mmCIF file of C-alpha atoms and ligand atoms in Angstrom:
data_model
loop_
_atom_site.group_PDB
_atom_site.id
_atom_site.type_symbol
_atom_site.label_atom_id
_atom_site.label_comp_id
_atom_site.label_asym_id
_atom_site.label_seq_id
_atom_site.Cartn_x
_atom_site.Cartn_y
_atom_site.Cartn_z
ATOM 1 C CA UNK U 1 12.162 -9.409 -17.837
ATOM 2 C CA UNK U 2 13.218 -11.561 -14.614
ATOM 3 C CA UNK U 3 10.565 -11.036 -12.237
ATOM 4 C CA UNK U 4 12.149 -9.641 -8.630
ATOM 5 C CA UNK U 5 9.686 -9.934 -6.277
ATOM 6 C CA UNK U 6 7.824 -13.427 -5.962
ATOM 7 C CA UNK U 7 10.299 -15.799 -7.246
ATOM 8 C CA UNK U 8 11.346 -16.563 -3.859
ATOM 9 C CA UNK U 9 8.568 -17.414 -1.526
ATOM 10 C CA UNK U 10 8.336 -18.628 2.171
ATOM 11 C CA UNK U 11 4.669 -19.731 3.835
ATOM 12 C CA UNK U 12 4.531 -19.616 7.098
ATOM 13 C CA UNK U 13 1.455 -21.319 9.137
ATOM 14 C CA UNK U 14 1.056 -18.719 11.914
ATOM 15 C CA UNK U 15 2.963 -15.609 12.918
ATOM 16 C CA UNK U 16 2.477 -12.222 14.553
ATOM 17 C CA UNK U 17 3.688 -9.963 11.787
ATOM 18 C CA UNK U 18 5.276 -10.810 8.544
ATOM 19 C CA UNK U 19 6.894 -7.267 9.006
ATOM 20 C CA UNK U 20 8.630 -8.407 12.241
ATOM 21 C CA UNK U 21 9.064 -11.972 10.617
ATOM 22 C CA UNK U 22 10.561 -10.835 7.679
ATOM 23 C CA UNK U 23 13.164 -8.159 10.002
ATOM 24 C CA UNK U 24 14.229 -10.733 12.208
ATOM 25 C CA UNK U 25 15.290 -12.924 9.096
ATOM 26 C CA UNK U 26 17.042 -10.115 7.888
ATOM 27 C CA UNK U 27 18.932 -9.690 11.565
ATOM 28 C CA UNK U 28 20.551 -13.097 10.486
ATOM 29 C CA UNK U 29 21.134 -13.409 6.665
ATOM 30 C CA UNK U 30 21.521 -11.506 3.581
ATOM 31 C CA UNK U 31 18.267 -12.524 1.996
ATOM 32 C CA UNK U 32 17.816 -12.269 -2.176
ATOM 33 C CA UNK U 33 16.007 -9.012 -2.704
ATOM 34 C CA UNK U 34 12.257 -9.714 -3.281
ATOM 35 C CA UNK U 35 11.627 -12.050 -1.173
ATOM 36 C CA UNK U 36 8.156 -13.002 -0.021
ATOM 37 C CA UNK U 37 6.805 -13.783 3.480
ATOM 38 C CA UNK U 38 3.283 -14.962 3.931
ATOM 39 C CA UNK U 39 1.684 -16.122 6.401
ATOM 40 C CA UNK U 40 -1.509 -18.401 6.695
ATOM 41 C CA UNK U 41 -2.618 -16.686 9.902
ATOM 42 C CA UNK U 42 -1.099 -13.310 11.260
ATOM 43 C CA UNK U 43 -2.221 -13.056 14.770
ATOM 44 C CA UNK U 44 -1.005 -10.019 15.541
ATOM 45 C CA UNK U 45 -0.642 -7.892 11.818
ATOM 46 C CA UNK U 46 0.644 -4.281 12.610
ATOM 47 C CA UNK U 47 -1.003 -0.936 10.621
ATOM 48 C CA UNK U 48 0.075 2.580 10.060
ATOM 49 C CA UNK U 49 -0.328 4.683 13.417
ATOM 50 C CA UNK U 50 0.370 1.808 15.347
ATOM 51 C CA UNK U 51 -3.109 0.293 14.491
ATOM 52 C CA UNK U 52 -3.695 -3.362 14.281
ATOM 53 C CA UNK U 53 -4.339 -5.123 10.788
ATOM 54 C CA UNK U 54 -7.600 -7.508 11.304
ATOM 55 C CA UNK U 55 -7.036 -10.781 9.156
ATOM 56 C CA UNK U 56 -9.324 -14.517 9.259
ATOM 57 C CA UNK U 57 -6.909 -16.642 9.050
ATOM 58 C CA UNK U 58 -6.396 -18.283 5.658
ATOM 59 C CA UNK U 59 -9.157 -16.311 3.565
ATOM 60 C CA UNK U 60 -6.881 -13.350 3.250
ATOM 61 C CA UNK U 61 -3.182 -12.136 1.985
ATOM 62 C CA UNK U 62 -1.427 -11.087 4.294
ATOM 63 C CA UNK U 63 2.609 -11.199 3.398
ATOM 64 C CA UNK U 64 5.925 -8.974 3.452
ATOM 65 C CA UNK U 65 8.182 -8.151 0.482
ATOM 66 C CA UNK U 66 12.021 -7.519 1.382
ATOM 67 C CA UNK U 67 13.694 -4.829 -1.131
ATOM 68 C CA UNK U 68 16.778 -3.317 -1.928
ATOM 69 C CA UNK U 69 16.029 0.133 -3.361
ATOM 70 C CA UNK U 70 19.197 1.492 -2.714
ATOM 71 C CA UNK U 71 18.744 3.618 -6.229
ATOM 72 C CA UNK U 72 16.208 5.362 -4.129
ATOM 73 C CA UNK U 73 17.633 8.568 -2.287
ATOM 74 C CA UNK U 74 15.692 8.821 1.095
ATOM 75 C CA UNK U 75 13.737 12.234 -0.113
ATOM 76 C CA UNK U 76 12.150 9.981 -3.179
ATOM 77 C CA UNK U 77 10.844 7.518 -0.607
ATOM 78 C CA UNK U 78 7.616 8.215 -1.355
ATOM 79 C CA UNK U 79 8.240 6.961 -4.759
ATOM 80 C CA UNK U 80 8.331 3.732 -3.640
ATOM 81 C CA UNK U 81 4.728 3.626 -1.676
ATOM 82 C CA UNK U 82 3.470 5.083 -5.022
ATOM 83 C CA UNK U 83 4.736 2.291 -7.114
ATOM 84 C CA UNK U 84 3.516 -0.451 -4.562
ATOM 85 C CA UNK U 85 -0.059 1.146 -4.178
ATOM 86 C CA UNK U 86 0.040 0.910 -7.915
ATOM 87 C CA UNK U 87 0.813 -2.397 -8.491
ATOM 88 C CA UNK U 88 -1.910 -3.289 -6.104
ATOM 89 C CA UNK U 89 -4.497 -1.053 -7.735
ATOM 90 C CA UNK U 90 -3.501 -2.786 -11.092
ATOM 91 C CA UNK U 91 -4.141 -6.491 -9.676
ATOM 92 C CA UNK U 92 -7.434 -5.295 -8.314
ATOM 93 C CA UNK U 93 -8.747 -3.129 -11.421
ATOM 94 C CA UNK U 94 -8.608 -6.438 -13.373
ATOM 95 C CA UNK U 95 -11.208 -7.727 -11.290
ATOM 96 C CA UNK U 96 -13.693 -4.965 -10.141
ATOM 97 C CA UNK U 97 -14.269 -1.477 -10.776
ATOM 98 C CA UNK U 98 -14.031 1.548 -8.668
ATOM 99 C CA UNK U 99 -10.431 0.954 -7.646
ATOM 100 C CA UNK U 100 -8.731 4.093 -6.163
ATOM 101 C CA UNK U 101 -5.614 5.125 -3.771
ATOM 102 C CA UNK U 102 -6.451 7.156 -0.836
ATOM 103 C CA UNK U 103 -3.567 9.130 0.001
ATOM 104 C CA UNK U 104 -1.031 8.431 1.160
ATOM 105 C CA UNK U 105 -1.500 4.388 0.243
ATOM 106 C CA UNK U 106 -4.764 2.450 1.296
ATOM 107 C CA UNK U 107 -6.450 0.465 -1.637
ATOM 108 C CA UNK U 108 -9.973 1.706 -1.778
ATOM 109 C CA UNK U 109 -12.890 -0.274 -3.475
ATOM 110 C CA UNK U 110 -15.490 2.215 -3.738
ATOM 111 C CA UNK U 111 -16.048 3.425 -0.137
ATOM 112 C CA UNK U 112 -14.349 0.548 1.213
ATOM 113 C CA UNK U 113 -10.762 -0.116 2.498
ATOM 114 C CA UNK U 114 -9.518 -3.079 0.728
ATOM 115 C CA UNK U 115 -5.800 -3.085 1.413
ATOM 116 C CA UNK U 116 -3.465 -1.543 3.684
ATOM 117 C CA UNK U 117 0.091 -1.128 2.823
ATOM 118 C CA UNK U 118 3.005 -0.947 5.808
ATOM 119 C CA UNK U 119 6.564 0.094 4.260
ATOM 120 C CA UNK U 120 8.922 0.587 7.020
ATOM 121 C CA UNK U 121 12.718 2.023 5.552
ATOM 122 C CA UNK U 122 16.159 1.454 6.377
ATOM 123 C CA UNK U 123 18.394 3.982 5.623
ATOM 124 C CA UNK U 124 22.123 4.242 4.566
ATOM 125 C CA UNK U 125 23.985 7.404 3.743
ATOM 126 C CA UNK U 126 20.734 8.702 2.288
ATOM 127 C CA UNK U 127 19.331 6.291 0.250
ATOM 128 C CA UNK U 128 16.941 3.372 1.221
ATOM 129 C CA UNK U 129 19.372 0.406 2.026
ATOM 130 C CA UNK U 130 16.450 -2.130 2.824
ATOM 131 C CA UNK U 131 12.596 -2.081 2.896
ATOM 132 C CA UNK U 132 10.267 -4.449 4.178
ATOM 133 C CA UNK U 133 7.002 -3.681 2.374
ATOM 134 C CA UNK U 134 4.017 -5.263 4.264
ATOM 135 C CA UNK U 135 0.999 -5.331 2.513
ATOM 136 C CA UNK U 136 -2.651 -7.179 3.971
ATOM 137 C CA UNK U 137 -5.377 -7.311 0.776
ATOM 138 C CA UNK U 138 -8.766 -8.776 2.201
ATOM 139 C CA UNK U 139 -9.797 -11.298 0.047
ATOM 140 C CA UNK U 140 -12.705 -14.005 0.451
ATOM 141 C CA UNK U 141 -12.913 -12.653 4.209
ATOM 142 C CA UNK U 142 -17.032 -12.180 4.868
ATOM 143 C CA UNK U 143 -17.163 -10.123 8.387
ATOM 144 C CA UNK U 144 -14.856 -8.223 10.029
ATOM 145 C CA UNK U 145 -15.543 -7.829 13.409
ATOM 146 C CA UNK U 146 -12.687 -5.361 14.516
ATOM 147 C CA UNK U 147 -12.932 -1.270 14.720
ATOM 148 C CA UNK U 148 -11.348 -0.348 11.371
ATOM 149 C CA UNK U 149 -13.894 2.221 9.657
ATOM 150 C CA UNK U 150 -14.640 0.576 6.650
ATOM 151 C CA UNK U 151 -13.260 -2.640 5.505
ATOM 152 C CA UNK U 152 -14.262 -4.840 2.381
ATOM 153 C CA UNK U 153 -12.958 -7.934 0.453
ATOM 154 C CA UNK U 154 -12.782 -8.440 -3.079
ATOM 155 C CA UNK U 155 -14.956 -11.796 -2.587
ATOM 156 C CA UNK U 156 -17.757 -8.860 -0.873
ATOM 157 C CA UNK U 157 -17.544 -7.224 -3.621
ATOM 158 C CA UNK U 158 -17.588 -9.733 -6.810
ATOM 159 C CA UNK U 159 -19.451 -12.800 -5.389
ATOM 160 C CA UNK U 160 -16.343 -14.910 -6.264
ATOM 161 C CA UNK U 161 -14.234 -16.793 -4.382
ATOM 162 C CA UNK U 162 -10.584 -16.794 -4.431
ATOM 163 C CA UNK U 163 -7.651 -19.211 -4.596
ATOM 164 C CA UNK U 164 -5.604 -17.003 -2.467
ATOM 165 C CA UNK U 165 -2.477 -18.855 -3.260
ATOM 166 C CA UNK U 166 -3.013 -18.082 -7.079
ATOM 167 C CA UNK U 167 -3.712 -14.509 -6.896
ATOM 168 C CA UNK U 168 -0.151 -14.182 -4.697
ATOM 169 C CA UNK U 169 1.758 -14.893 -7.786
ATOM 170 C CA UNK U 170 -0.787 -12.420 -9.755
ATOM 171 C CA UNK U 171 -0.405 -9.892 -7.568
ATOM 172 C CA UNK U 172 3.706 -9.973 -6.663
ATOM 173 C CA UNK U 173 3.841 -10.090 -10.531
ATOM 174 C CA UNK U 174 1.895 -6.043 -10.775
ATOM 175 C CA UNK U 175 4.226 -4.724 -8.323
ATOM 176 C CA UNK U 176 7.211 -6.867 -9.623
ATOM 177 C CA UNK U 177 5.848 -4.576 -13.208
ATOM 178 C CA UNK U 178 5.743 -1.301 -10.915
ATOM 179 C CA UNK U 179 8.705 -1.537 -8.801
ATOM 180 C CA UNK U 180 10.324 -1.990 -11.991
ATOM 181 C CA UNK U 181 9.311 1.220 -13.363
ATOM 182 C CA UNK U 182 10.854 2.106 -10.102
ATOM 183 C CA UNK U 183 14.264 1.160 -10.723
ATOM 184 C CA UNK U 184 14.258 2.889 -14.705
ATOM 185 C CA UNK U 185 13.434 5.700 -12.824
ATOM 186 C CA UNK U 186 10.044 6.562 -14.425
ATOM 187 C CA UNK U 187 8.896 8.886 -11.936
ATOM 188 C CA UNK U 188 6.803 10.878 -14.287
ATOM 189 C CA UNK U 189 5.059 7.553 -15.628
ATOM 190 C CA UNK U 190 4.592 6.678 -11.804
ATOM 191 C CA UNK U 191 3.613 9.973 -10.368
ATOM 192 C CA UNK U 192 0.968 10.310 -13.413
ATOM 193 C CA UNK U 193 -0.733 7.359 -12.634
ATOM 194 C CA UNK U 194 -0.798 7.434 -9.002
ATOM 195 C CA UNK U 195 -2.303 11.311 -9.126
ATOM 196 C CA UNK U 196 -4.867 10.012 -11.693
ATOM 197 C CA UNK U 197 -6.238 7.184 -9.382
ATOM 198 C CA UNK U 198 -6.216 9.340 -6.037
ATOM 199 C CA UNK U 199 -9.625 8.509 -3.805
ATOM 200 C CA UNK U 200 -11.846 12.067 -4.332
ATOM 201 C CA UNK U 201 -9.188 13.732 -6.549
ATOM 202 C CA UNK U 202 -10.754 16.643 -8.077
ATOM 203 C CA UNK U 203 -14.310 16.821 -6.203
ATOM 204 C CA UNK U 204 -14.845 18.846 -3.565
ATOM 205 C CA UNK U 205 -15.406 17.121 -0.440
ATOM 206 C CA UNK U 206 -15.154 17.282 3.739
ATOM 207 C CA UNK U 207 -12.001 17.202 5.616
ATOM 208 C CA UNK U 208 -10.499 18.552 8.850
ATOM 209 C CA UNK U 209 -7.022 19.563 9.883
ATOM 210 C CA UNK U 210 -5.832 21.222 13.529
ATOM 211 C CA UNK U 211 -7.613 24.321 12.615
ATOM 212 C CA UNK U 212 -10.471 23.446 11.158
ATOM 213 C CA UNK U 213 -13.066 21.377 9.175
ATOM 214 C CA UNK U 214 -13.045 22.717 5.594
ATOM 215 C CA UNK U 215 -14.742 21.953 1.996
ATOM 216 C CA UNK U 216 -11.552 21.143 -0.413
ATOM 217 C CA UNK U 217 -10.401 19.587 -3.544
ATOM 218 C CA UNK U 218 -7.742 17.238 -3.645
ATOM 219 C CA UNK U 219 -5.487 18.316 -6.157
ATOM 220 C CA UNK U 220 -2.299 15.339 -5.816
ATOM 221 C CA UNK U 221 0.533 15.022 -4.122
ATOM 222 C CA UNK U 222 4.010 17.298 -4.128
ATOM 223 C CA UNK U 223 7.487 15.773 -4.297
ATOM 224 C CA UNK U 224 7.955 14.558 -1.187
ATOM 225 C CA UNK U 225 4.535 13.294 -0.999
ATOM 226 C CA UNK U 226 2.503 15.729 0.919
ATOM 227 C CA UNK U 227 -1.081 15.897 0.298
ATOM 228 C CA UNK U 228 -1.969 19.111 -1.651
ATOM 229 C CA UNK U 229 -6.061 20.448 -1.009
ATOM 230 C CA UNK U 230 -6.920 23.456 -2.274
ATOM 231 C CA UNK U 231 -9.620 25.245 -0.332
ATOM 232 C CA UNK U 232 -12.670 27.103 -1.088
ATOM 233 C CA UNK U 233 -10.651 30.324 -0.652
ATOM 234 C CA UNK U 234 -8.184 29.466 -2.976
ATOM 235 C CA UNK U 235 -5.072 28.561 -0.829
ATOM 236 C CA UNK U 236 -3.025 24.922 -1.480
ATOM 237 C CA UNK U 237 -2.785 23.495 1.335
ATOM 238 C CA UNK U 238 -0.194 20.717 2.182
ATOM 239 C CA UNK U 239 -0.246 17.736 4.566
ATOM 240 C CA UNK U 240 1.951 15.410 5.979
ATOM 241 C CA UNK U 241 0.109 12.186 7.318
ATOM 242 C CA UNK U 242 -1.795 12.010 9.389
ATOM 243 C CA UNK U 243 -1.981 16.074 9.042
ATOM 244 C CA UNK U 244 -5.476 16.251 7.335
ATOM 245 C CA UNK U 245 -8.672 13.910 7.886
ATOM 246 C CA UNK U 246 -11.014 12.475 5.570
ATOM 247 C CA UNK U 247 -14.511 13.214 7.031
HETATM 248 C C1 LIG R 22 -2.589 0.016 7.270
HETATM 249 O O1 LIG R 22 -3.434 0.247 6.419
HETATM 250 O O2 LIG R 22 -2.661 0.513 8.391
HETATM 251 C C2 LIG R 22 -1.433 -0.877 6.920
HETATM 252 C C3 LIG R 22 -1.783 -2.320 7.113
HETATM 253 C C4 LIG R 22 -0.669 -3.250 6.737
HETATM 254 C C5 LIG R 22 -1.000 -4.692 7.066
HETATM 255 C C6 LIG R 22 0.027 -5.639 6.532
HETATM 256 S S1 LIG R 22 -0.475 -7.317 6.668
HETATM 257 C C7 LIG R 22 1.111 -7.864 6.277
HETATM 258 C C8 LIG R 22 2.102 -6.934 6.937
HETATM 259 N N1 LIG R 22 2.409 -7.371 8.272
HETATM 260 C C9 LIG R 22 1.963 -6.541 9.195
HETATM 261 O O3 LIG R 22 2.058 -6.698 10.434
HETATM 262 N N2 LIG R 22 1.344 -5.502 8.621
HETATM 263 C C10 LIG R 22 1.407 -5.588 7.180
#
């Protein structure tokens, strides 16, 4: 199988988003599809929500993949940020245990945030024309001194450190294996595995929403990616993000 995503990799010394970097290059030329910017140092790295991604320069990966998933109708979108979370769960659950997704795609390590994935869609006559998926996994980085929650490293959480340059390749080659599944179209294989490694699926734990802080039980996700919770009462509920909070 001809890997996609990794064969074609640009390093750049310091930016302020591979996200931006990598739309900007698009702006200008058709680039091959999985093409990979990463950066030594991202000064300014963008999150969900319009938070900020924290990154020490050179002890993390921080990068951008450019896809094509124009197979992908814009309602199965969420397809795709299952099959990337999942090909960065696999990297990491060959190196640690306790490796889960919280919904809708932040790499957990135990109790810890790990990775952060950014996807941001182009769309053309309903399907995704273009993606840039951003992803930042903290590797050998030892403090964080910004106001995310709950950040960890794999190096935190093995002892080990990393040749960050190796694991790239490691890593583009589990999403290269998911985003592949992708393009078969093996939604049930994806959606199985995603649901299986969702952060508190099954156990009852706190949340909030507008109304109200409630006990629930995460149950997975519906087709268009909502987060289903079913209360103490018995009712489903369903949330887009940023709908429902993790207490
Ligand atoms: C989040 O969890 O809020 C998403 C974080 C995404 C961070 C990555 S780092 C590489 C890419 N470039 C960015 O500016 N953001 C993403």
């Amino acid at each position: 199988m001809n890997e996609i995503i990794g064969s074609n990799i640009e390093r750049i010394q310091e930016l302020g988003s591979t996200n931006n970097y990598a739309a900007t290059q698009l702006l200008t030329k058709r680039l091959p599809e999985g093409a990979v910017f990463v950066a030594d140092s991202q000064v300014d790295g963008r999150g969900q929500a319009s938070n900020t991604w924290e990154s020490e320069p050179n002890k993390n990966l921080t990068f951008s993949i450019l896809l094509y998933p124009d197979f992908l109708e814009i309602s199965r979108q969420f397809e795709l940020s299952k099959a990337i979370s999942l090909g960065v769960a696999d990297f990491l659950k060959e190196r640690t245990d306790q490796v889960s997704i919280k919904w809708p795609n932040d790499i957990y390590i135990g109790k810890g945030k790990v990775a952060g994935i950014l996807i941001e869609n182009s769309v053309k006559i309903n399907k995704i024309s273009s993606s840039i998926v951003g992803i930042g996994l903290n590797i050998n980085q030892k403090i964080f001194t910004g106001n995310a929650p709950n950040p960890v490293s794999l190096s935190q959480i093995t002892n080990e450190d990393y040749d960050i340059e190796e694991l790239l390749s490691y890593l583009c080659a589990k999403i290269d294996m998911r985003y592949h599944q992708l393009r078969k179209g093996e939604f049930g294989q994806i959606d199985g595995d995603y649901t299986k490694i969702l952060y508190q699926l099954g156990c009852w734990s706190h949340y909030s929403d507008d109304k109200d802080d409630f006990e629930g039980c995460i149950l997975g996700v519906d087709q268009i990616g909502r987060l289903m919770i079913e209360t103490k009462a018995g009712k489903i509920n369903k949330y887009n993000f940023k709908e429902v909070i993790f207490k």
